[in-house]
mmCIF file with all atom_site columns, C-alpha atoms and ligand atoms in Angstrom:
data_model
loop_
_atom_site.group_PDB
_atom_site.id
_atom_site.type_symbol
_atom_site.label_atom_id
_atom_site.label_alt_id
_atom_site.label_comp_id
_atom_site.label_asym_id
_atom_site.label_entity_id
_atom_site.label_seq_id
_atom_site.pdbx_PDB_ins_code
_atom_site.Cartn_x
_atom_site.Cartn_y
_atom_site.Cartn_z
_atom_site.occupancy
_atom_site.B_iso_or_equiv
_atom_site.pdbx_formal_charge
_atom_site.auth_seq_id
_atom_site.auth_comp_id
_atom_site.auth_asym_id
_atom_site.auth_atom_id
_atom_site.pdbx_PDB_model_num
ATOM   1   C CA . UNK A 1 1   ? -14.887 52.549 -7.138 1.00 97.00 ? 1   UNK A CA 1
ATOM   2   C CA . UNK A 1 2   ? -14.230 52.050 -3.410 1.00 98.00 ? 2   UNK A CA 1
ATOM   3   C CA . UNK A 1 3   ? -10.578 51.130 -2.911 1.00 98.00 ? 3   UNK A CA 1
ATOM   4   C CA . UNK A 1 4   ? -10.026 49.137 0.294  1.00 99.00 ? 4   UNK A CA 1
ATOM   5   C CA . UNK A 1 5   ? -7.207  47.556 2.243  1.00 99.00 ? 5   UNK A CA 1
ATOM   6   C CA . UNK A 1 6   ? -8.042  44.587 4.508  1.00 99.00 ? 6   UNK A CA 1
ATOM   7   C CA . UNK A 1 7   ? -5.936  44.163 7.655  1.00 98.00 ? 7   UNK A CA 1
ATOM   8   C CA . UNK A 1 8   ? -5.621  40.654 9.094  1.00 98.00 ? 8   UNK A CA 1
ATOM   9   C CA . UNK A 1 9   ? -3.765  38.621 11.733 1.00 98.00 ? 9   UNK A CA 1
ATOM   10  C CA . UNK A 1 10  ? -4.992  35.046 11.419 1.00 97.00 ? 10  UNK A CA 1
ATOM   11  C CA . UNK A 1 11  ? -7.051  32.600 9.402  1.00 98.00 ? 11  UNK A CA 1
ATOM   12  C CA . UNK A 1 12  ? -8.656  35.234 7.178  1.00 98.00 ? 12  UNK A CA 1
ATOM   13  C CA . UNK A 1 13  ? -12.155 33.775 6.951  1.00 98.00 ? 13  UNK A CA 1
ATOM   14  C CA . UNK A 1 14  ? -13.599 37.298 7.076  1.00 98.00 ? 14  UNK A CA 1
ATOM   15  C CA . UNK A 1 15  ? -11.149 38.324 4.337  1.00 98.00 ? 15  UNK A CA 1
ATOM   16  C CA . UNK A 1 16  ? -12.337 35.316 2.327  1.00 98.00 ? 16  UNK A CA 1
ATOM   17  C CA . UNK A 1 17  ? -15.948 36.431 2.709  1.00 98.00 ? 17  UNK A CA 1
ATOM   18  C CA . UNK A 1 18  ? -14.956 39.811 1.267  1.00 99.00 ? 18  UNK A CA 1
ATOM   19  C CA . UNK A 1 19  ? -12.982 38.256 -1.602 1.00 98.00 ? 19  UNK A CA 1
ATOM   20  C CA . UNK A 1 20  ? -15.918 35.935 -2.396 1.00 98.00 ? 20  UNK A CA 1
ATOM   21  C CA . UNK A 1 21  ? -18.367 38.830 -2.123 1.00 98.00 ? 21  UNK A CA 1
ATOM   22  C CA . UNK A 1 22  ? -16.471 40.888 -4.694 1.00 98.00 ? 22  UNK A CA 1
ATOM   23  C CA . UNK A 1 23  ? -16.137 37.866 -6.988 1.00 98.00 ? 23  UNK A CA 1
ATOM   24  C CA . UNK A 1 24  ? -19.844 37.004 -6.765 1.00 98.00 ? 24  UNK A CA 1
ATOM   25  C CA . UNK A 1 25  ? -21.054 40.572 -7.214 1.00 98.00 ? 25  UNK A CA 1
ATOM   26  C CA . UNK A 1 26  ? -22.562 40.672 -3.697 1.00 98.00 ? 26  UNK A CA 1
ATOM   27  C CA . UNK A 1 27  ? -20.108 43.518 -3.124 1.00 98.00 ? 27  UNK A CA 1
ATOM   28  C CA . UNK A 1 28  ? -20.118 45.978 -6.015 1.00 98.00 ? 28  UNK A CA 1
ATOM   29  C CA . UNK A 1 29  ? -18.059 49.034 -6.859 1.00 98.00 ? 29  UNK A CA 1
ATOM   30  C CA . UNK A 1 30  ? -15.158 47.816 -4.721 1.00 98.00 ? 30  UNK A CA 1
ATOM   31  C CA . UNK A 1 31  ? -11.545 46.830 -5.306 1.00 98.00 ? 31  UNK A CA 1
ATOM   32  C CA . UNK A 1 32  ? -9.243  45.205 -2.733 1.00 98.00 ? 32  UNK A CA 1
ATOM   33  C CA . UNK A 1 33  ? -5.927  47.037 -3.169 1.00 98.00 ? 33  UNK A CA 1
ATOM   34  C CA . UNK A 1 34  ? -3.978  44.852 -0.729 1.00 98.00 ? 34  UNK A CA 1
ATOM   35  C CA . UNK A 1 35  ? -4.028  42.773 2.446  1.00 98.00 ? 35  UNK A CA 1
ATOM   36  C CA . UNK A 1 36  ? -1.807  43.837 5.349  1.00 98.00 ? 36  UNK A CA 1
ATOM   37  C CA . UNK A 1 37  ? -0.905  41.419 8.144  1.00 98.00 ? 37  UNK A CA 1
ATOM   38  C CA . UNK A 1 38  ? 1.104   41.846 11.333 1.00 98.00 ? 38  UNK A CA 1
ATOM   39  C CA . UNK A 1 39  ? 1.724   38.088 11.227 1.00 98.00 ? 39  UNK A CA 1
ATOM   40  C CA . UNK A 1 40  ? 3.967   36.686 8.499  1.00 97.00 ? 40  UNK A CA 1
ATOM   41  C CA . UNK A 1 41  ? 2.412   33.235 9.035  1.00 98.00 ? 41  UNK A CA 1
ATOM   42  C CA . UNK A 1 42  ? -1.218  34.317 8.778  1.00 98.00 ? 42  UNK A CA 1
ATOM   43  C CA . UNK A 1 43  ? -3.175  31.965 6.547  1.00 98.00 ? 43  UNK A CA 1
ATOM   44  C CA . UNK A 1 44  ? -5.055  35.071 5.419  1.00 98.00 ? 44  UNK A CA 1
ATOM   45  C CA . UNK A 1 45  ? -1.974  35.922 3.325  1.00 98.00 ? 45  UNK A CA 1
ATOM   46  C CA . UNK A 1 46  ? -2.354  32.588 1.491  1.00 98.00 ? 46  UNK A CA 1
ATOM   47  C CA . UNK A 1 47  ? -5.967  33.489 0.759  1.00 98.00 ? 47  UNK A CA 1
ATOM   48  C CA . UNK A 1 48  ? -4.871  36.868 -0.620 1.00 98.00 ? 48  UNK A CA 1
ATOM   49  C CA . UNK A 1 49  ? -2.207  35.244 -2.785 1.00 98.00 ? 49  UNK A CA 1
ATOM   50  C CA . UNK A 1 50  ? -4.698  32.754 -4.242 1.00 98.00 ? 50  UNK A CA 1
ATOM   51  C CA . UNK A 1 51  ? -6.967  35.663 -5.141 1.00 98.00 ? 51  UNK A CA 1
ATOM   52  C CA . UNK A 1 52  ? -4.123  37.614 -6.761 1.00 98.00 ? 52  UNK A CA 1
ATOM   53  C CA . UNK A 1 53  ? -4.230  40.308 -4.097 1.00 98.00 ? 53  UNK A CA 1
ATOM   54  C CA . UNK A 1 54  ? -0.893  41.741 -2.887 1.00 98.00 ? 54  UNK A CA 1
ATOM   55  C CA . UNK A 1 55  ? -0.069  40.654 0.658  1.00 98.00 ? 55  UNK A CA 1
ATOM   56  C CA . UNK A 1 56  ? 2.054   42.968 2.807  1.00 98.00 ? 56  UNK A CA 1
ATOM   57  C CA . UNK A 1 57  ? 3.553   42.112 6.195  1.00 98.00 ? 57  UNK A CA 1
ATOM   58  C CA . UNK A 1 58  ? 4.193   44.899 8.688  1.00 98.00 ? 58  UNK A CA 1
ATOM   59  C CA . UNK A 1 59  ? 5.137   43.067 11.852 1.00 98.00 ? 59  UNK A CA 1
ATOM   60  C CA . UNK A 1 60  ? 5.795   44.858 15.158 1.00 97.00 ? 60  UNK A CA 1
ATOM   61  C CA . UNK A 1 61  ? 8.498   42.320 16.002 1.00 96.00 ? 61  UNK A CA 1
ATOM   62  C CA . UNK A 1 62  ? 10.530  43.413 12.993 1.00 96.00 ? 62  UNK A CA 1
ATOM   63  C CA . UNK A 1 63  ? 10.876  47.016 14.164 1.00 97.00 ? 63  UNK A CA 1
ATOM   64  C CA . UNK A 1 64  ? 13.144  48.603 16.756 1.00 97.00 ? 64  UNK A CA 1
ATOM   65  C CA . UNK A 1 65  ? 10.280  50.281 18.545 1.00 97.00 ? 65  UNK A CA 1
ATOM   66  C CA . UNK A 1 66  ? 6.491   50.514 18.610 1.00 97.00 ? 66  UNK A CA 1
ATOM   67  C CA . UNK A 1 67  ? 6.791   54.013 17.200 1.00 97.00 ? 67  UNK A CA 1
ATOM   68  C CA . UNK A 1 68  ? 8.788   52.864 14.174 1.00 98.00 ? 68  UNK A CA 1
ATOM   69  C CA . UNK A 1 69  ? 6.243   50.087 13.617 1.00 98.00 ? 69  UNK A CA 1
ATOM   70  C CA . UNK A 1 70  ? 3.410   52.626 13.755 1.00 98.00 ? 70  UNK A CA 1
ATOM   71  C CA . UNK A 1 71  ? 5.214   54.869 11.268 1.00 98.00 ? 71  UNK A CA 1
ATOM   72  C CA . UNK A 1 72  ? 5.825   51.992 8.853  1.00 98.00 ? 72  UNK A CA 1
ATOM   73  C CA . UNK A 1 73  ? 2.207   50.836 9.137  1.00 98.00 ? 73  UNK A CA 1
ATOM   74  C CA . UNK A 1 74  ? 0.837   54.295 8.394  1.00 98.00 ? 74  UNK A CA 1
ATOM   75  C CA . UNK A 1 75  ? 3.272   54.818 5.496  1.00 98.00 ? 75  UNK A CA 1
ATOM   76  C CA . UNK A 1 76  ? 2.230   51.456 4.029  1.00 98.00 ? 76  UNK A CA 1
ATOM   77  C CA . UNK A 1 77  ? -1.458  52.304 4.246  1.00 98.00 ? 77  UNK A CA 1
ATOM   78  C CA . UNK A 1 78  ? -0.954  55.839 2.909  1.00 98.00 ? 78  UNK A CA 1
ATOM   79  C CA . UNK A 1 79  ? 0.972   54.513 -0.084 1.00 98.00 ? 79  UNK A CA 1
ATOM   80  C CA . UNK A 1 80  ? -2.015  52.340 -1.044 1.00 98.00 ? 80  UNK A CA 1
ATOM   81  C CA . UNK A 1 81  ? -4.227  55.450 -1.339 1.00 98.00 ? 81  UNK A CA 1
ATOM   82  C CA . UNK A 1 82  ? -7.347  53.654 -0.138 1.00 98.00 ? 82  UNK A CA 1
ATOM   83  C CA . UNK A 1 83  ? -10.810 54.998 0.693  1.00 98.00 ? 83  UNK A CA 1
ATOM   84  C CA . UNK A 1 84  ? -11.546 52.465 3.432  1.00 98.00 ? 84  UNK A CA 1
ATOM   85  C CA . UNK A 1 85  ? -9.528  50.351 5.873  1.00 98.00 ? 85  UNK A CA 1
ATOM   86  C CA . UNK A 1 86  ? -11.222 47.085 6.888  1.00 99.00 ? 86  UNK A CA 1
ATOM   87  C CA . UNK A 1 87  ? -9.997  45.389 10.081 1.00 98.00 ? 87  UNK A CA 1
ATOM   88  C CA . UNK A 1 88  ? -10.858 41.700 9.657  1.00 98.00 ? 88  UNK A CA 1
ATOM   89  C CA . UNK A 1 89  ? -9.506  39.831 12.646 1.00 97.00 ? 89  UNK A CA 1
ATOM   90  C CA . UNK A 1 90  ? -6.635  42.337 13.010 1.00 97.00 ? 90  UNK A CA 1
ATOM   91  C CA . UNK A 1 91  ? -5.318  42.026 16.558 1.00 96.00 ? 91  UNK A CA 1
ATOM   92  C CA . UNK A 1 92  ? -2.934  44.978 16.756 1.00 96.00 ? 92  UNK A CA 1
ATOM   93  C CA . UNK A 1 93  ? -4.109  48.298 18.222 1.00 95.00 ? 93  UNK A CA 1
ATOM   94  C CA . UNK A 1 94  ? -4.364  50.915 15.465 1.00 96.00 ? 94  UNK A CA 1
ATOM   95  C CA . UNK A 1 95  ? -2.145  53.900 16.279 1.00 96.00 ? 95  UNK A CA 1
ATOM   96  C CA . UNK A 1 96  ? -4.041  57.031 17.271 1.00 96.00 ? 96  UNK A CA 1
ATOM   97  C CA . UNK A 1 97  ? -2.403  59.031 14.463 1.00 97.00 ? 97  UNK A CA 1
ATOM   98  C CA . UNK A 1 98  ? -3.925  56.569 11.966 1.00 98.00 ? 98  UNK A CA 1
ATOM   99  C CA . UNK A 1 99  ? -7.422  56.539 13.485 1.00 97.00 ? 99  UNK A CA 1
ATOM   100 C CA . UNK A 1 100 ? -7.401  60.351 13.391 1.00 97.00 ? 100 UNK A CA 1
ATOM   101 C CA . UNK A 1 101 ? -6.054  60.567 9.830  1.00 98.00 ? 101 UNK A CA 1
ATOM   102 C CA . UNK A 1 102 ? -8.582  57.973 8.624  1.00 98.00 ? 102 UNK A CA 1
ATOM   103 C CA . UNK A 1 103 ? -11.476 59.125 10.816 1.00 97.00 ? 103 UNK A CA 1
ATOM   104 C CA . UNK A 1 104 ? -14.747 57.475 9.704  1.00 97.00 ? 104 UNK A CA 1
ATOM   105 C CA . UNK A 1 105 ? -12.802 55.451 7.100  1.00 98.00 ? 105 UNK A CA 1
ATOM   106 C CA . UNK A 1 106 ? -11.867 52.427 9.248  1.00 98.00 ? 106 UNK A CA 1
ATOM   107 C CA . UNK A 1 107 ? -14.345 49.641 10.040 1.00 98.00 ? 107 UNK A CA 1
ATOM   108 C CA . UNK A 1 108 ? -13.913 46.601 12.271 1.00 98.00 ? 108 UNK A CA 1
ATOM   109 C CA . UNK A 1 109 ? -15.782 43.330 12.754 1.00 98.00 ? 109 UNK A CA 1
ATOM   110 C CA . UNK A 1 110 ? -16.256 42.386 16.397 1.00 98.00 ? 110 UNK A CA 1
ATOM   111 C CA . UNK A 1 111 ? -17.692 38.988 17.433 1.00 98.00 ? 111 UNK A CA 1
ATOM   112 C CA . UNK A 1 112 ? -20.353 40.214 19.878 1.00 98.00 ? 112 UNK A CA 1
ATOM   113 C CA . UNK A 1 113 ? -23.294 42.610 20.020 1.00 98.00 ? 113 UNK A CA 1
ATOM   114 C CA . UNK A 1 114 ? -21.488 45.783 21.116 1.00 98.00 ? 114 UNK A CA 1
ATOM   115 C CA . UNK A 1 115 ? -21.652 47.220 23.808 1.00 98.00 ? 115 UNK A CA 1
ATOM   116 C CA . UNK A 1 116 ? -21.705 43.734 25.332 1.00 98.00 ? 116 UNK A CA 1
ATOM   117 C CA . UNK A 1 117 ? -18.506 41.720 25.595 1.00 98.00 ? 117 UNK A CA 1
ATOM   118 C CA . UNK A 1 118 ? -16.181 44.237 24.001 1.00 97.00 ? 118 UNK A CA 1
ATOM   119 C CA . UNK A 1 119 ? -13.304 46.497 24.924 1.00 95.00 ? 119 UNK A CA 1
ATOM   120 C CA . UNK A 1 120 ? -9.818  45.649 26.110 1.00 93.00 ? 120 UNK A CA 1
ATOM   121 C CA . UNK A 1 121 ? -9.154  41.908 26.334 1.00 93.00 ? 121 UNK A CA 1
ATOM   122 C CA . UNK A 1 122 ? -12.284 40.873 24.414 1.00 96.00 ? 122 UNK A CA 1
ATOM   123 C CA . UNK A 1 123 ? -11.099 39.276 21.180 1.00 95.00 ? 123 UNK A CA 1
ATOM   124 C CA . UNK A 1 124 ? -11.329 35.914 19.431 1.00 94.00 ? 124 UNK A CA 1
ATOM   125 C CA . UNK A 1 125 ? -12.386 32.969 21.620 1.00 97.00 ? 125 UNK A CA 1
ATOM   126 C CA . UNK A 1 126 ? -12.243 35.071 24.799 1.00 97.00 ? 126 UNK A CA 1
ATOM   127 C CA . UNK A 1 127 ? -15.412 36.852 23.689 1.00 98.00 ? 127 UNK A CA 1
ATOM   128 C CA . UNK A 1 128 ? -17.329 33.588 23.368 1.00 98.00 ? 128 UNK A CA 1
ATOM   129 C CA . UNK A 1 129 ? -15.946 32.249 26.653 1.00 98.00 ? 129 UNK A CA 1
ATOM   130 C CA . UNK A 1 130 ? -17.329 35.351 28.391 1.00 98.00 ? 130 UNK A CA 1
ATOM   131 C CA . UNK A 1 131 ? -20.694 34.969 26.625 1.00 98.00 ? 131 UNK A CA 1
ATOM   132 C CA . UNK A 1 132 ? -21.023 31.363 27.819 1.00 98.00 ? 132 UNK A CA 1
ATOM   133 C CA . UNK A 1 133 ? -19.777 32.260 31.296 1.00 98.00 ? 133 UNK A CA 1
ATOM   134 C CA . UNK A 1 134 ? -22.499 34.930 31.619 1.00 98.00 ? 134 UNK A CA 1
ATOM   135 C CA . UNK A 1 135 ? -25.151 32.583 30.277 1.00 98.00 ? 135 UNK A CA 1
ATOM   136 C CA . UNK A 1 136 ? -26.626 34.997 27.730 1.00 97.00 ? 136 UNK A CA 1
ATOM   137 C CA . UNK A 1 137 ? -28.998 33.408 25.201 1.00 98.00 ? 137 UNK A CA 1
ATOM   138 C CA . UNK A 1 138 ? -28.338 35.687 22.238 1.00 98.00 ? 138 UNK A CA 1
ATOM   139 C CA . UNK A 1 139 ? -25.004 36.952 20.969 1.00 98.00 ? 139 UNK A CA 1
ATOM   140 C CA . UNK A 1 140 ? -23.843 37.954 17.484 1.00 98.00 ? 140 UNK A CA 1
ATOM   141 C CA . UNK A 1 141 ? -21.454 40.262 15.655 1.00 98.00 ? 141 UNK A CA 1
ATOM   142 C CA . UNK A 1 142 ? -21.041 43.971 15.038 1.00 98.00 ? 142 UNK A CA 1
ATOM   143 C CA . UNK A 1 143 ? -19.443 46.065 12.307 1.00 98.00 ? 143 UNK A CA 1
ATOM   144 C CA . UNK A 1 144 ? -18.464 49.459 13.678 1.00 98.00 ? 144 UNK A CA 1
ATOM   145 C CA . UNK A 1 145 ? -16.371 52.444 12.667 1.00 98.00 ? 145 UNK A CA 1
ATOM   146 C CA . UNK A 1 146 ? -13.084 52.661 14.522 1.00 98.00 ? 146 UNK A CA 1
ATOM   147 C CA . UNK A 1 147 ? -12.330 55.689 16.667 1.00 96.00 ? 147 UNK A CA 1
ATOM   148 C CA . UNK A 1 148 ? -9.666  56.288 19.298 1.00 94.00 ? 148 UNK A CA 1
ATOM   149 C CA . UNK A 1 149 ? -11.238 53.825 21.735 1.00 93.00 ? 149 UNK A CA 1
ATOM   150 C CA . UNK A 1 150 ? -11.498 50.037 21.731 1.00 93.00 ? 150 UNK A CA 1
ATOM   151 C CA . UNK A 1 151 ? -14.728 48.854 20.032 1.00 94.00 ? 151 UNK A CA 1
ATOM   152 C CA . UNK A 1 152 ? -16.289 52.255 20.809 1.00 95.00 ? 152 UNK A CA 1
ATOM   153 C CA . UNK A 1 153 ? -16.909 53.796 17.369 1.00 97.00 ? 153 UNK A CA 1
ATOM   154 C CA . UNK A 1 154 ? -20.292 54.244 15.630 1.00 98.00 ? 154 UNK A CA 1
ATOM   155 C CA . UNK A 1 155 ? -22.123 50.942 15.112 1.00 98.00 ? 155 UNK A CA 1
ATOM   156 C CA . UNK A 1 156 ? -22.954 50.269 11.465 1.00 98.00 ? 156 UNK A CA 1
ATOM   157 C CA . UNK A 1 157 ? -24.456 46.744 11.298 1.00 98.00 ? 157 UNK A CA 1
ATOM   158 C CA . UNK A 1 158 ? -25.252 44.007 13.817 1.00 98.00 ? 158 UNK A CA 1
ATOM   159 C CA . UNK A 1 159 ? -26.597 40.465 13.447 1.00 98.00 ? 159 UNK A CA 1
ATOM   160 C CA . UNK A 1 160 ? -27.858 38.248 16.282 1.00 98.00 ? 160 UNK A CA 1
ATOM   161 C CA . UNK A 1 161 ? -27.036 34.569 16.759 1.00 98.00 ? 161 UNK A CA 1
ATOM   162 C CA . UNK A 1 162 ? -28.657 32.211 19.283 1.00 98.00 ? 162 UNK A CA 1
ATOM   163 C CA . UNK A 1 163 ? -26.517 30.499 21.893 1.00 98.00 ? 163 UNK A CA 1
ATOM   164 C CA . UNK A 1 164 ? -27.356 26.780 21.870 1.00 98.00 ? 164 UNK A CA 1
ATOM   165 C CA . UNK A 1 165 ? -27.356 24.367 24.815 1.00 97.00 ? 165 UNK A CA 1
ATOM   166 C CA . UNK A 1 166 ? -24.013 22.598 24.938 1.00 97.00 ? 166 UNK A CA 1
ATOM   167 C CA . UNK A 1 167 ? -22.186 25.265 22.973 1.00 98.00 ? 167 UNK A CA 1
ATOM   168 C CA . UNK A 1 168 ? -18.442 25.444 23.513 1.00 98.00 ? 168 UNK A CA 1
ATOM   169 C CA . UNK A 1 169 ? -16.534 28.676 22.872 1.00 98.00 ? 169 UNK A CA 1
ATOM   170 C CA . UNK A 1 170 ? -15.350 27.137 19.599 1.00 98.00 ? 170 UNK A CA 1
ATOM   171 C CA . UNK A 1 171 ? -18.792 25.997 18.390 1.00 98.00 ? 171 UNK A CA 1
ATOM   172 C CA . UNK A 1 172 ? -20.236 29.386 19.279 1.00 98.00 ? 172 UNK A CA 1
ATOM   173 C CA . UNK A 1 173 ? -17.392 31.232 17.523 1.00 98.00 ? 173 UNK A CA 1
ATOM   174 C CA . UNK A 1 174 ? -17.966 29.176 14.380 1.00 98.00 ? 174 UNK A CA 1
ATOM   175 C CA . UNK A 1 175 ? -21.704 29.917 14.371 1.00 98.00 ? 175 UNK A CA 1
ATOM   176 C CA . UNK A 1 176 ? -21.152 33.631 14.956 1.00 98.00 ? 176 UNK A CA 1
ATOM   177 C CA . UNK A 1 177 ? -18.615 33.733 12.114 1.00 98.00 ? 177 UNK A CA 1
ATOM   178 C CA . UNK A 1 178 ? -20.792 31.770 9.677  1.00 98.00 ? 178 UNK A CA 1
ATOM   179 C CA . UNK A 1 179 ? -24.154 33.310 10.517 1.00 98.00 ? 179 UNK A CA 1
ATOM   180 C CA . UNK A 1 180 ? -23.089 36.839 11.372 1.00 98.00 ? 180 UNK A CA 1
ATOM   181 C CA . UNK A 1 181 ? -19.531 38.001 10.635 1.00 98.00 ? 181 UNK A CA 1
ATOM   182 C CA . UNK A 1 182 ? -19.293 36.671 7.105  1.00 98.00 ? 182 UNK A CA 1
ATOM   183 C CA . UNK A 1 183 ? -22.700 38.212 6.343  1.00 98.00 ? 183 UNK A CA 1
ATOM   184 C CA . UNK A 1 184 ? -22.470 41.705 7.821  1.00 98.00 ? 184 UNK A CA 1
ATOM   185 C CA . UNK A 1 185 ? -18.860 42.568 6.955  1.00 98.00 ? 185 UNK A CA 1
ATOM   186 C CA . UNK A 1 186 ? -19.354 42.148 3.179  1.00 98.00 ? 186 UNK A CA 1
ATOM   187 C CA . UNK A 1 187 ? -22.746 43.868 3.492  1.00 98.00 ? 187 UNK A CA 1
ATOM   188 C CA . UNK A 1 188 ? -21.152 46.830 5.301  1.00 98.00 ? 188 UNK A CA 1
ATOM   189 C CA . UNK A 1 189 ? -18.500 47.239 2.597  1.00 98.00 ? 189 UNK A CA 1
ATOM   190 C CA . UNK A 1 190 ? -21.134 47.069 -0.137 1.00 98.00 ? 190 UNK A CA 1
ATOM   191 C CA . UNK A 1 191 ? -23.260 49.709 1.596  1.00 98.00 ? 191 UNK A CA 1
ATOM   192 C CA . UNK A 1 192 ? -20.284 52.049 1.968  1.00 98.00 ? 192 UNK A CA 1
ATOM   193 C CA . UNK A 1 193 ? -19.164 51.399 -1.620 1.00 98.00 ? 193 UNK A CA 1
ATOM   194 C CA . UNK A 1 194 ? -22.615 52.415 -2.860 1.00 98.00 ? 194 UNK A CA 1
ATOM   195 C CA . UNK A 1 195 ? -22.996 55.538 -0.780 1.00 98.00 ? 195 UNK A CA 1
ATOM   196 C CA . UNK A 1 196 ? -25.692 54.153 1.518  1.00 98.00 ? 196 UNK A CA 1
ATOM   197 C CA . UNK A 1 197 ? -24.040 55.046 4.832  1.00 98.00 ? 197 UNK A CA 1
ATOM   198 C CA . UNK A 1 198 ? -24.074 58.384 6.596  1.00 98.00 ? 198 UNK A CA 1
ATOM   199 C CA . UNK A 1 199 ? -22.532 59.340 9.917  1.00 97.00 ? 199 UNK A CA 1
ATOM   200 C CA . UNK A 1 200 ? -24.186 61.985 12.082 1.00 97.00 ? 200 UNK A CA 1
ATOM   201 C CA . UNK A 1 201 ? -23.531 62.982 15.685 1.00 96.00 ? 201 UNK A CA 1
ATOM   202 C CA . UNK A 1 202 ? -21.446 59.874 16.308 1.00 95.00 ? 202 UNK A CA 1
ATOM   203 C CA . UNK A 1 203 ? -24.018 57.458 14.895 1.00 98.00 ? 203 UNK A CA 1
ATOM   204 C CA . UNK A 1 204 ? -24.065 55.571 11.604 1.00 98.00 ? 204 UNK A CA 1
ATOM   205 C CA . UNK A 1 205 ? -27.213 55.380 9.467  1.00 98.00 ? 205 UNK A CA 1
ATOM   206 C CA . UNK A 1 206 ? -27.969 53.110 6.513  1.00 98.00 ? 206 UNK A CA 1
ATOM   207 C CA . UNK A 1 207 ? -30.232 54.291 3.717  1.00 95.00 ? 207 UNK A CA 1
ATOM   208 C CA . UNK A 1 208 ? -32.119 51.475 2.003  1.00 79.00 ? 208 UNK A CA 1
HETATM 209 C C1 . GRF B 2 .   ? -12.659 35.977 14.553 1.00 69.04 ? 301 GRF B C1 1
HETATM 210 O O1 . GRF B 2 .   ? -12.904 35.542 15.871 1.00 69.04 ? 301 GRF B O1 1
HETATM 211 C C2 . GRF B 2 .   ? -13.381 37.272 14.329 1.00 69.04 ? 301 GRF B C2 1
HETATM 212 O O2 . GRF B 2 .   ? -14.519 37.346 15.143 1.00 69.04 ? 301 GRF B O2 1
HETATM 213 C C3 . GRF B 2 .   ? -12.430 38.290 14.799 1.00 69.04 ? 301 GRF B C3 1
HETATM 214 O O3 . GRF B 2 .   ? -11.158 37.799 14.401 1.00 69.04 ? 301 GRF B O3 1
HETATM 215 C C4 . GRF B 2 .   ? -11.187 36.351 14.440 1.00 69.04 ? 301 GRF B C4 1
HETATM 216 C C5 . GRF B 2 .   ? -10.469 35.763 13.272 1.00 69.04 ? 301 GRF B C5 1
HETATM 217 O O4 . GRF B 2 .   ? -11.181 35.970 12.118 1.00 69.04 ? 301 GRF B O4 1
HETATM 218 N N1 . GRF B 2 .   ? -12.769 39.565 14.223 1.00 69.04 ? 301 GRF B N1 1
HETATM 219 P P1 . GRF B 2 .   ? -10.576 35.594 10.641 1.00 69.04 ? 301 GRF B P1 1
HETATM 220 O O5 . GRF B 2 .   ? -10.891 34.131 10.387 1.00 69.04 ? 301 GRF B O5 1
HETATM 221 O O6 . GRF B 2 .   ? -9.084  35.814 10.678 1.00 69.04 ? 301 GRF B O6 1
HETATM 222 O O7 . GRF B 2 .   ? -11.308 36.495 9.717  1.00 69.04 ? 301 GRF B O7 1
#
């Protein structure tokens, strides 16, 4: 049984896709131990509560220093004794000590086809604004393993989404979430839970 913690900051629609995937059997061999948010007001915590999943807030603003926040975050995750950390719209930088301790056991969903439109400053609507600004015709989402960089770890799954004439950042974000994020994040968890993913020389491979 793959034991996971999902880390969130906002609406939690990706978390909901995971919850629904476990409930429907689309994701097998997986249990959600808890949801951790940096934001006490995140609607994602409501979603966790409705699903009977413990919600934990570890908010940077409630600590004296960034270091004490990092320590508390790592202690909280360690105490859960999970196999996989899933970043689902989590907007806080993961401390290096945590990415090293959980090497190849943290995945993230990013709303573009990495290596395009990623890295520092590319998150949420800003990604889609940049996509529209550049005029690209195809975008999408990526699930990748998290390393010490920003959106630089091994790519696990990607799904393309067409940019439509007249798209706004919001309409494009919604299509990328519906058609890509909510599909590949549950699929990635299910693949990992069922031993279908291997990492070699910094690349991720899926066995069918
Ligand atoms: C979305 O833009 C997603 O692409 C990014 O975080 C944002 C919020 O997602 N990963 P959620 O509704 O909180 O899952």
